[in-house]
mmCIF file of C-alpha atoms in Angstrom:
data_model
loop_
_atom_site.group_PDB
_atom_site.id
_atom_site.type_symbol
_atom_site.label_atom_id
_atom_site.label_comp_id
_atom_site.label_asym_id
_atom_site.label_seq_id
_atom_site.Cartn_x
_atom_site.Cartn_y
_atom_site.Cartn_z
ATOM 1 C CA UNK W 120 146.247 105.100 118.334
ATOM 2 C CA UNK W 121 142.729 103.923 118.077
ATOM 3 C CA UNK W 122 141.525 101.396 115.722
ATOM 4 C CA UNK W 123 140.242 103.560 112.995
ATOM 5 C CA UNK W 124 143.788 105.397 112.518
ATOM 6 C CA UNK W 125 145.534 101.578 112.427
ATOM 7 C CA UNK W 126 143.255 100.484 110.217
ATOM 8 C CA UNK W 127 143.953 103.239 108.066
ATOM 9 C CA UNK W 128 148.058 103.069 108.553
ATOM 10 C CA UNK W 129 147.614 99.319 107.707
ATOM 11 C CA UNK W 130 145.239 99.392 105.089
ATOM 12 C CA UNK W 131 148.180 102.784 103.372
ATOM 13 C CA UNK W 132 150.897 99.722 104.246
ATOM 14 C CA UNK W 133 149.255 97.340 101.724
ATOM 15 C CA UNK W 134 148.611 99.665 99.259
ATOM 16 C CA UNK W 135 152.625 101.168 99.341
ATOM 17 C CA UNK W 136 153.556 97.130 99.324
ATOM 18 C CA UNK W 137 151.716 96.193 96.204
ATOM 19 C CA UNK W 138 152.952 99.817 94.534
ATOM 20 C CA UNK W 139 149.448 100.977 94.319
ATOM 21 C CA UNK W 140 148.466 104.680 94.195
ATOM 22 C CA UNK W 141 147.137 105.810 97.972
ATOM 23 C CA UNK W 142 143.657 107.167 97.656
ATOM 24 C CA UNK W 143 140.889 107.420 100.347
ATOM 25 C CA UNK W 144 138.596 105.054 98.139
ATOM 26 C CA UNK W 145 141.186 102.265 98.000
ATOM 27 C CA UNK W 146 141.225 102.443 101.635
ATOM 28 C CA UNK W 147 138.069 102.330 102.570
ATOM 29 C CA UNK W 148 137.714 99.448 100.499
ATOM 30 C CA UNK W 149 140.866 97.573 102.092
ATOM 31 C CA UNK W 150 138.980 98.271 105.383
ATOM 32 C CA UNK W 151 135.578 96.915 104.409
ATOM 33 C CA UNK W 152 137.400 93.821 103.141
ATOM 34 C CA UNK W 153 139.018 93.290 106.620
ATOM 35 C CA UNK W 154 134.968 93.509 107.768
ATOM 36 C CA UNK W 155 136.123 96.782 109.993
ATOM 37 C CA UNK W 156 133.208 98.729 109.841
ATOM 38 C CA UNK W 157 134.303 101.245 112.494
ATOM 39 C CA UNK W 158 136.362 103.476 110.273
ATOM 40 C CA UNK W 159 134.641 107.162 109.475
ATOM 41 C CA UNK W 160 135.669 108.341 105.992
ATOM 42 C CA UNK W 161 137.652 111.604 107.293
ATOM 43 C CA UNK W 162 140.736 109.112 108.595
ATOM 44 C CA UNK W 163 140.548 107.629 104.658
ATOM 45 C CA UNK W 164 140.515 111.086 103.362
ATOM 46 C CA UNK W 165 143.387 112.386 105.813
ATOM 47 C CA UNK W 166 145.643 109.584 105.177
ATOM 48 C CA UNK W 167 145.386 109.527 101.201
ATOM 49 C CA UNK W 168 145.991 113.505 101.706
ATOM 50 C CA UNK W 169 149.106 113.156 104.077
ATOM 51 C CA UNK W 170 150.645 110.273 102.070
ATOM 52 C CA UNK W 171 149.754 111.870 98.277
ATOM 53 C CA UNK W 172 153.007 111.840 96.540
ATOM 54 C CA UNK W 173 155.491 110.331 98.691
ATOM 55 C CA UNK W 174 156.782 107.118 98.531
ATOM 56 C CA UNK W 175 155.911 105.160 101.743
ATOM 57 C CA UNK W 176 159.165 102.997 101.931
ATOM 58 C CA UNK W 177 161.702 105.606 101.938
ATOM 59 C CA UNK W 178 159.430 106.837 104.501
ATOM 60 C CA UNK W 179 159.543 104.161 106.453
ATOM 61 C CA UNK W 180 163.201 103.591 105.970
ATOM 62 C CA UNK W 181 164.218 106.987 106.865
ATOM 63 C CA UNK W 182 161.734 107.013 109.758
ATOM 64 C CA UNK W 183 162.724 103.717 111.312
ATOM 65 C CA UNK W 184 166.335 104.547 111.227
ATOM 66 C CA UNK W 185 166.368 108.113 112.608
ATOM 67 C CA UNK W 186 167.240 107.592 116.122
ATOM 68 C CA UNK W 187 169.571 104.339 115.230
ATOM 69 C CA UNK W 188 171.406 106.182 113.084
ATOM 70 C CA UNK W 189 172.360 109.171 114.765
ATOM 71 C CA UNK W 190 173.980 107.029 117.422
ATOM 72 C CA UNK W 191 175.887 104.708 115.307
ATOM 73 C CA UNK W 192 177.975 107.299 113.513
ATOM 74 C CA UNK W 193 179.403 109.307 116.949
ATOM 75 C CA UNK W 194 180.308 106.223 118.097
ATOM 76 C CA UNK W 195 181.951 105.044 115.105
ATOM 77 C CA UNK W 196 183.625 108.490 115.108
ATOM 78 C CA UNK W 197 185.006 108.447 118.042
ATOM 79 C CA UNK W 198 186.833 104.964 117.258
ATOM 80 C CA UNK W 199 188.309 106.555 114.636
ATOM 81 C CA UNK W 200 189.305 109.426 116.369
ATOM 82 C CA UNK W 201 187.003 112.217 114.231
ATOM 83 C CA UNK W 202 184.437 113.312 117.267
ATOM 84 C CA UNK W 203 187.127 113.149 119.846
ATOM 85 C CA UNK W 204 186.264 117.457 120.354
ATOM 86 C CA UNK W 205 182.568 116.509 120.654
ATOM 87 C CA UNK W 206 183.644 113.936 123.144
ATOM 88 C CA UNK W 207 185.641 116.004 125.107
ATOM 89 C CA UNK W 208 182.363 118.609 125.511
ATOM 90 C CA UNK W 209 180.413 116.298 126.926
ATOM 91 C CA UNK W 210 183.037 115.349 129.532
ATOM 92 C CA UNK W 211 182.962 119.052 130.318
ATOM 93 C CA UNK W 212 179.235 119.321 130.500
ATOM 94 C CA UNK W 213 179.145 116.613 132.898
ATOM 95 C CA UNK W 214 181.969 117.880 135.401
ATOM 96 C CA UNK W 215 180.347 121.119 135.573
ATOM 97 C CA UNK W 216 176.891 119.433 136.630
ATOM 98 C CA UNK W 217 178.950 117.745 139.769
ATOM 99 C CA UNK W 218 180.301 121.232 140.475
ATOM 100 C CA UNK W 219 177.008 122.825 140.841
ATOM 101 C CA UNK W 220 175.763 120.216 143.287
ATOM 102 C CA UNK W 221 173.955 121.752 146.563
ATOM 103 C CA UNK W 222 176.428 119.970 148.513
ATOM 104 C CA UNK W 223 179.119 122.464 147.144
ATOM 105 C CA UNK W 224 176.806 125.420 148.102
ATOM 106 C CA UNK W 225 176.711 124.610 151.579
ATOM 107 C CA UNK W 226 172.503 123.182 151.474
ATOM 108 C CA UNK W 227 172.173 119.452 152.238
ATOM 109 C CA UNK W 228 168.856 117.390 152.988
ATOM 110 C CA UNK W 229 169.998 116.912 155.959
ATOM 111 C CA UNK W 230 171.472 119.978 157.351
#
């Protein structure tokens, strides 16, 4: 990510914090305040367009928990005993790799 593009996500970050509406001009003037002068006014303009209307938390919050999440509930599942199926297909999946091994064919490395 290059500076302009984190100075825009950061300068987006302290608007959403203070509950502020996200527009290109309030950018640019977070970024002149932090003395970057580096920042051309399409990443401004791209941002304020990107994040117009959404709520920046819940974006964060269902952003930052994506790949967490997903995990935790098939293993709390299978505790309980509700993915045990699910379970069971993966088991599967992985014998049939071992079966397909070139050993089993006859082709080694070294043969």
């Amino acid at each position: 990510m290059s500076n302009s593009e984190l100075a825009a996500s950061y300068a987006a970050l302290i608007l959403a914090d203070d509950n502020v509406d996200i527009t290109a001009d309030k950018l640019q003037t977070i970024i002149k305040a932090a003395n970057i002068e580096d920042v051309e006014p399409i990443w401004t303009t791209l941002f304020a367009k990107a994040l117009d209307g959404k709520d920046v938390k819940d974006l964060l919050l269902s952003t930052g928990s994506g790949g967490g999440a997903a995990a935790a509930p098939v293993a709390g599942g299978a505790a309980a005993g509700g993915d045990a199926p699910a379970d069971e297909k993966k088991e599967e999946k992985k014998e049939e790799e071992k079966e397909e091994s070139d050993e089993d064919m006859g082709f080694g490395l070294f043969d």
